[in-house]
Coordinates of N, CA and C in Angstrom, one line a residue:
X1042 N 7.3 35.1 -248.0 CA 8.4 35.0 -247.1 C 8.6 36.3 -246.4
X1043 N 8.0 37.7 -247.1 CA 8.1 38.7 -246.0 C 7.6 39.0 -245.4
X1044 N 5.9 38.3 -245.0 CA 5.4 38.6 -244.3 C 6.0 37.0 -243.1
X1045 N 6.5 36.2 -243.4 CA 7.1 35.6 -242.1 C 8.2 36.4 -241.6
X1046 N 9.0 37.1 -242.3 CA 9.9 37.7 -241.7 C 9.3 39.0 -241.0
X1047 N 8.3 39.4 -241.2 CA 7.8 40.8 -240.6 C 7.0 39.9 -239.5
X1048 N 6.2 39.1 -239.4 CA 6.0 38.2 -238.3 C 6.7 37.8 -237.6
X1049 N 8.1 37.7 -237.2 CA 9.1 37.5 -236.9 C 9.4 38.6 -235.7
X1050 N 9.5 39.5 -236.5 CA 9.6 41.1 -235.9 C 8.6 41.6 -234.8
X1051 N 7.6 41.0 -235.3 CA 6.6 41.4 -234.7 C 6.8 40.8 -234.0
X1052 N 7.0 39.1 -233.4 CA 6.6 38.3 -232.3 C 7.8 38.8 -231.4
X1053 N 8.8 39.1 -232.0 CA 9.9 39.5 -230.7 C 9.6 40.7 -230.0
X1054 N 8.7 42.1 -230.9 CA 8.7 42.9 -230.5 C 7.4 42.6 -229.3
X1055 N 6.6 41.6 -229.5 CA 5.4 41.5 -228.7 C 6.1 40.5 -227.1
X1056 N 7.6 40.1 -227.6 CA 7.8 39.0 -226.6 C 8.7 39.8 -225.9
X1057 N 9.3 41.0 -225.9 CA 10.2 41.4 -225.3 C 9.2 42.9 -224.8
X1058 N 8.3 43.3 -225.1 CA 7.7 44.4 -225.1 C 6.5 43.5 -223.2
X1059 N 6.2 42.7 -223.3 CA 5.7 41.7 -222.4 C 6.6 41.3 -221.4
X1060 N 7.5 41.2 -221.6 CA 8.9 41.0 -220.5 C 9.1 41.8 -219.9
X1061 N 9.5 43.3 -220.6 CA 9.6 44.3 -220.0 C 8.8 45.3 -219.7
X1062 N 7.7 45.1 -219.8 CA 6.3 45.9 -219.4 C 6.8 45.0 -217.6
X1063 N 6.3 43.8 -218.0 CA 6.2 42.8 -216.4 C 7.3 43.9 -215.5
X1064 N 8.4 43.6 -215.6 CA 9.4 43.7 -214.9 C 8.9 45.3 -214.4
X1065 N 8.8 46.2 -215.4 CA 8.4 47.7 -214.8 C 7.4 48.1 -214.0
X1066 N 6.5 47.3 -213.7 CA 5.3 47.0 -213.4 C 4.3 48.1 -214.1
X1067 N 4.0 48.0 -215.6 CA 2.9 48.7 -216.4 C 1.7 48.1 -216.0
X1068 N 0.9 49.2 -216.5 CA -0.6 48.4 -216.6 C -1.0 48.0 -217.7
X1069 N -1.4 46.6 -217.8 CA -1.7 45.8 -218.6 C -0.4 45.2 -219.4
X1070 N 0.1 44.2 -219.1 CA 1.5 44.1 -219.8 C 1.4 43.3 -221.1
X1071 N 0.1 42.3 -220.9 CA -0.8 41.2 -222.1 C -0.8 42.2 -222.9
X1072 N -2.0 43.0 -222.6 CA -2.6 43.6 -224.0 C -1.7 44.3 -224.3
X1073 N -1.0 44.7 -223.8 CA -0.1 46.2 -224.2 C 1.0 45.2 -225.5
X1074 N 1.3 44.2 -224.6 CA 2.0 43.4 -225.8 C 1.4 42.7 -227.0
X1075 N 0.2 42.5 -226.6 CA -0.4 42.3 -227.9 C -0.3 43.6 -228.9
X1076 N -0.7 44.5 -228.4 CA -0.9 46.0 -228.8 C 0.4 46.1 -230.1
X1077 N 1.7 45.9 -229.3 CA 2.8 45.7 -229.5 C 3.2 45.2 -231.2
X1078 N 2.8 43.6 -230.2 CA 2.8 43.0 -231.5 C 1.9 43.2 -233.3
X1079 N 0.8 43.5 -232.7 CA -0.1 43.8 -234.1 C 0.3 45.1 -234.9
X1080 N 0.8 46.2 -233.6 CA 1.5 47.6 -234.8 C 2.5 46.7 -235.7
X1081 N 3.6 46.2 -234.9 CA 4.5 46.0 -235.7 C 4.8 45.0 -236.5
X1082 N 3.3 44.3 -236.9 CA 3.1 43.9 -238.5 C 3.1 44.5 -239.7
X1083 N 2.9 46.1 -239.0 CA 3.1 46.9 -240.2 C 4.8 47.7 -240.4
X1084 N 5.2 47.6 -241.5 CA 6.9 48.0 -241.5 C 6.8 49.4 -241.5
X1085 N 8.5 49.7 -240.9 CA 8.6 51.2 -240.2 C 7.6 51.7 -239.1
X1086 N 6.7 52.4 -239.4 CA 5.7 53.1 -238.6 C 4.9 52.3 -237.8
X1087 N 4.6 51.2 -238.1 CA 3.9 50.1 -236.7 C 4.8 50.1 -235.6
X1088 N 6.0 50.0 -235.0 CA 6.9 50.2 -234.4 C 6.6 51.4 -233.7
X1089 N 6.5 52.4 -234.2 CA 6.9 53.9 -233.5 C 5.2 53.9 -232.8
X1090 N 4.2 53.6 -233.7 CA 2.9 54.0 -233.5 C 2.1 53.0 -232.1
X1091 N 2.8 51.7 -232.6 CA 3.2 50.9 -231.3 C 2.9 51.5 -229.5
X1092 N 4.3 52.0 -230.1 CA 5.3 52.5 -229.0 C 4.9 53.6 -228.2
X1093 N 3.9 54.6 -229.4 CA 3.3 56.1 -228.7 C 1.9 55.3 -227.8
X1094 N 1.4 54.2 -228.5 CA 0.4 54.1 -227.9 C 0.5 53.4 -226.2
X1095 N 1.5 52.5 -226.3 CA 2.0 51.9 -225.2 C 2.2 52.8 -224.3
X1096 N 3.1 53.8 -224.7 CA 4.0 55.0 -223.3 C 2.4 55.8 -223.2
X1097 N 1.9 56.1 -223.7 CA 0.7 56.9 -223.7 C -0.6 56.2 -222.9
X1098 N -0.7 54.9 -222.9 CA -1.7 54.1 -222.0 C -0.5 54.2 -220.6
X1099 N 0.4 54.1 -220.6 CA 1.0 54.1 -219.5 C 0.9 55.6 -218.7
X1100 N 0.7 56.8 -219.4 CA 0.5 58.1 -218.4 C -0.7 58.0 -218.6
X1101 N -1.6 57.3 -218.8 CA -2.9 58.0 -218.1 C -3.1 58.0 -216.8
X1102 N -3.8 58.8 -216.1 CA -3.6 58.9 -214.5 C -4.4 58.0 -213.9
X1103 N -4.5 57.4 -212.7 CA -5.3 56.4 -212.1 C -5.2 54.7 -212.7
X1104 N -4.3 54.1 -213.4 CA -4.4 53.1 -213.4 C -3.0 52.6 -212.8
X1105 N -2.4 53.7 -212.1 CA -1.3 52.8 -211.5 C 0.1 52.7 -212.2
X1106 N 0.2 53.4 -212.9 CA 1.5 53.6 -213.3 C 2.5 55.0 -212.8
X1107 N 3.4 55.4 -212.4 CA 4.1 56.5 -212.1 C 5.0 56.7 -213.3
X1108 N 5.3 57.5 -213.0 CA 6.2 58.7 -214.2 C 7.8 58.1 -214.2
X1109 N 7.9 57.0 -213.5 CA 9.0 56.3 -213.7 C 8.9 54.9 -214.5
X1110 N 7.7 54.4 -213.9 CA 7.2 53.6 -215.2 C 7.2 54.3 -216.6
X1111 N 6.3 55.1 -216.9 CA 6.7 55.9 -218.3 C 8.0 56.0 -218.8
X1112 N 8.8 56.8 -217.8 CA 10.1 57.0 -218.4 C 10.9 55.7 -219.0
X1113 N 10.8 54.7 -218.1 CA 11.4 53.8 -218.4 C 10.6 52.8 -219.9
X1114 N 9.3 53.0 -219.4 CA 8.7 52.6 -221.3 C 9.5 53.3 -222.2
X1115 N 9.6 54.3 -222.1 CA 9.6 55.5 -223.3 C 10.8 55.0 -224.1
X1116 N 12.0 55.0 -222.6 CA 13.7 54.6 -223.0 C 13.6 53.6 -223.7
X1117 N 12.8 52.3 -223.0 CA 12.9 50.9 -223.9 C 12.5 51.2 -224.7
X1118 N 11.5 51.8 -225.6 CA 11.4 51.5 -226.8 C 12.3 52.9 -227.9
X1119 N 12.7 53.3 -227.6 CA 13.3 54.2 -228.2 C 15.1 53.3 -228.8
X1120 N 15.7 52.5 -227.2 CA 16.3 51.6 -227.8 C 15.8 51.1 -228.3
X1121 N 14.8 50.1 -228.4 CA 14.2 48.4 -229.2 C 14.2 48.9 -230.4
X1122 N 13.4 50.7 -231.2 CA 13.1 50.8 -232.2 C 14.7 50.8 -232.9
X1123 N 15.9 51.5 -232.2 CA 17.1 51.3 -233.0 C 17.6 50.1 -233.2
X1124 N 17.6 49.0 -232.3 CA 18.2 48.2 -232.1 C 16.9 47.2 -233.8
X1125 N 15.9 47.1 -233.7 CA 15.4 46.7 -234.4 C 15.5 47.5 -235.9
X1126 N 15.7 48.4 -236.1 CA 15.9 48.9 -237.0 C 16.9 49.1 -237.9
X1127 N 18.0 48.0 -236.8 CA 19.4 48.6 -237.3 C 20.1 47.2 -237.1
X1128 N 19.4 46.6 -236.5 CA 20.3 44.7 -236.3 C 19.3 43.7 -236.4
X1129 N 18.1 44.0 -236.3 CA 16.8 42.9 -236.0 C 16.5 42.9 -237.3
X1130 N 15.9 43.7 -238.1 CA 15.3 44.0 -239.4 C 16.3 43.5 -240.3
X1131 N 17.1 44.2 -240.5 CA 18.2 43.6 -242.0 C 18.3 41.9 -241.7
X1132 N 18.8 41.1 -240.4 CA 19.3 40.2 -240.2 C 18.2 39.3 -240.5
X1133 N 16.9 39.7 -240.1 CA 15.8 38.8 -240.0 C 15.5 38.8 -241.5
X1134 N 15.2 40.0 -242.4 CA 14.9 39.9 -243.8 C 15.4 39.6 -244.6
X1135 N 16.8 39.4 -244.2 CA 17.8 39.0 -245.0 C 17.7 37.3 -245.2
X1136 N 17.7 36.6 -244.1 CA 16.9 35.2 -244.0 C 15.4 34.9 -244.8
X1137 N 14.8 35.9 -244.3 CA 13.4 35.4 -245.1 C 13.3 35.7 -246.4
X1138 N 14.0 36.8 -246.7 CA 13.4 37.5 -248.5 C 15.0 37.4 -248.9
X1139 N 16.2 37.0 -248.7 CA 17.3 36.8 -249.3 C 17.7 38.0 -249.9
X1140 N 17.4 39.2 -249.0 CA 17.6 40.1 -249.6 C 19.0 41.1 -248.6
X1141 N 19.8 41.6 -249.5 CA 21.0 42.1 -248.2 C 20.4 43.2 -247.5
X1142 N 21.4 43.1 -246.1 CA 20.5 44.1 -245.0 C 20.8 45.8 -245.5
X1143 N 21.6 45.8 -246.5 CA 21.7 47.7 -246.6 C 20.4 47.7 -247.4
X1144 N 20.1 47.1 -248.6 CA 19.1 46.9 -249.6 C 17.8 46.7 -248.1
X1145 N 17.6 46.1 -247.3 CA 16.4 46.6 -247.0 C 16.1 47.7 -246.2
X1146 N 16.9 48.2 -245.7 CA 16.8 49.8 -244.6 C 16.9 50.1 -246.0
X1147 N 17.2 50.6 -246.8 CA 17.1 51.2 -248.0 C 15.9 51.6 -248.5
X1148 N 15.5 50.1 -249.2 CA 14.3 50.0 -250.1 C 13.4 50.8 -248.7
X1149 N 13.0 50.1 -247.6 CA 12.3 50.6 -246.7 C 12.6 52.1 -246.7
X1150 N 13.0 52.5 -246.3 CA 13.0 53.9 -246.4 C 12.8 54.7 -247.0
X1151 N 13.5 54.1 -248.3 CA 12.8 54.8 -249.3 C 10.9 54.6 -250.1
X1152 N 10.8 53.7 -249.6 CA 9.3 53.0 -249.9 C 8.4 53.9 -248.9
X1153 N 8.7 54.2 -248.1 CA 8.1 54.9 -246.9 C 8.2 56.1 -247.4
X1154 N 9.1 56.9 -247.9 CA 9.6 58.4 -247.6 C 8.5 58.7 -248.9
X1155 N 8.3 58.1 -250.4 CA 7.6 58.0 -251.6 C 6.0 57.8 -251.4
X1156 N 6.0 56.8 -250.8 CA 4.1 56.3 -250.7 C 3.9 56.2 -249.7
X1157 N 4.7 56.3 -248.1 CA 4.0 56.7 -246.9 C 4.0 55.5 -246.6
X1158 N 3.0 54.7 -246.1 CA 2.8 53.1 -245.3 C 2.7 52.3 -246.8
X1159 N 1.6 52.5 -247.2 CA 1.7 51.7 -248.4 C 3.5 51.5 -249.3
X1160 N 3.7 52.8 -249.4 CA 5.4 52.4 -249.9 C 6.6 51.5 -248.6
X1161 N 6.2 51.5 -247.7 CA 7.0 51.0 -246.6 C 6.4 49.4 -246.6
X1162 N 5.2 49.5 -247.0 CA 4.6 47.9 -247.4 C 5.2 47.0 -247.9
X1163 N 5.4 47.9 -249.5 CA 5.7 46.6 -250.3 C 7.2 47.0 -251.3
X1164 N 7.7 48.0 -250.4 CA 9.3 48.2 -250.7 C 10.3 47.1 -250.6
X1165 N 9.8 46.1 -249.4 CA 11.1 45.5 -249.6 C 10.6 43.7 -250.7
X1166 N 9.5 43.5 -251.0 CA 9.0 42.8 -251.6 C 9.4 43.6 -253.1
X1167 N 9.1 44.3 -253.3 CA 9.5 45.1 -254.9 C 11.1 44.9 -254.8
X1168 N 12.0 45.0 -253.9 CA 13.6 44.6 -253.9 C 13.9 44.0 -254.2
X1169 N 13.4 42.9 -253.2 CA 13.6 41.5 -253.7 C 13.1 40.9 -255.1
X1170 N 12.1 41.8 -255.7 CA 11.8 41.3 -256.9 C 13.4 41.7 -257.6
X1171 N 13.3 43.1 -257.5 CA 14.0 43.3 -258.6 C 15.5 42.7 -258.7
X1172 N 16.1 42.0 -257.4 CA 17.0 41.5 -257.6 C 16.7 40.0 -258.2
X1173 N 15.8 39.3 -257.8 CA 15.8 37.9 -258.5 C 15.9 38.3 -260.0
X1174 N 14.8 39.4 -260.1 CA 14.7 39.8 -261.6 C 16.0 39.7 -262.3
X1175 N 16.9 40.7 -261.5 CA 18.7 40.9 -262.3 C 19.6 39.5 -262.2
X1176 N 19.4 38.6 -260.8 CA 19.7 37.3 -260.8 C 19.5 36.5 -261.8
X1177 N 17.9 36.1 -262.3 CA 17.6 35.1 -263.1 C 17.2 35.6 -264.6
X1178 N 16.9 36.9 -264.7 CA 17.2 37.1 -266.4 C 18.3 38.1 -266.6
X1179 N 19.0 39.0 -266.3 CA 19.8 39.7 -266.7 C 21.0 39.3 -266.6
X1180 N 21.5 38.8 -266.1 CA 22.4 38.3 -265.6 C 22.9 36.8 -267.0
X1181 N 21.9 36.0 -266.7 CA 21.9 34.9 -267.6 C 22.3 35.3 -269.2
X1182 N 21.1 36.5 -269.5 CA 21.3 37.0 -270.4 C 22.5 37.7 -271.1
X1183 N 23.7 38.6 -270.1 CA 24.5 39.0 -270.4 C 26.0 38.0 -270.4
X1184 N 25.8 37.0 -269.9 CA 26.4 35.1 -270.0 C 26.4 35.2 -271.8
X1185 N 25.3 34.9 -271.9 CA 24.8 34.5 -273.3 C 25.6 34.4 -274.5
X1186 N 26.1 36.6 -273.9 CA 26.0 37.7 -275.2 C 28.2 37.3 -275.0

């Protein structure tokens, strides 16, 4: 369920990153949104790494983009990463892994800040363990007693 929920993330970040490429007039607004989408299958850092690559295909010289196209990538994603980071992520994961939204900016953060990508992987999958864990045996258990 959390990789539907991180699929999730991703397809909006690939469906709004596509929208607003168009509208700026970037170069290449497909791929770039593909681009888009496949970082941010990965949690936390797919997002940012995304985003460098995107504004960064956008300054290179000769394919038609101006320094106001850039700027304006740069802004959009600098919003999208908080706005996703801070209302899109908890809301969405919360739905798929039943896990509450402080407990995932949490676990995530802290899964990241310990093991790097790998810890940002499977932090919020280890959460959600550990709460079903306290749900369905500790819990019952302390009923019991």
């Amino acid at each position: 369920r959390f990789i539907v929920g991180q699929g999730a993330l991703a397809a909006c970040n690939g469906i709004l990153s596509f929208i607003f490429l168009s509208i700026i007039g970037a170069p290449f607004p497909a791929l770039l949104a593909v681009i888009a989408f496949l970082f941010s299958l990965i949690p936390l850092v797919g997002t940012i790494t995304g985003s460098v690559i995107i504004v960064g295909t956008a300054m290179i010289p000769g394919i038609g983009s101006s320094w106001l196209t850039v700027l304006a990538a740069g802004i959009y994603y600098l919003i999208y990463m908080q706005i996703e980071a801070y209302v899109l992520s908890p809301n969405i994961m919360n739905r798929a892994v039943a896990v509450p939204g402080a407990v995932v900016v949490v676990a995530a953060l802290a899964g990241g800040s310990l093991l790097g990508i790998l810890g940002a992987l499977i932090a919020i999958p280890v959460a959600a363990s550990v709460i079903m864990i306290i749900k369905q045996v500790v819990i019952p258990r302390q009923n019991e007693l």
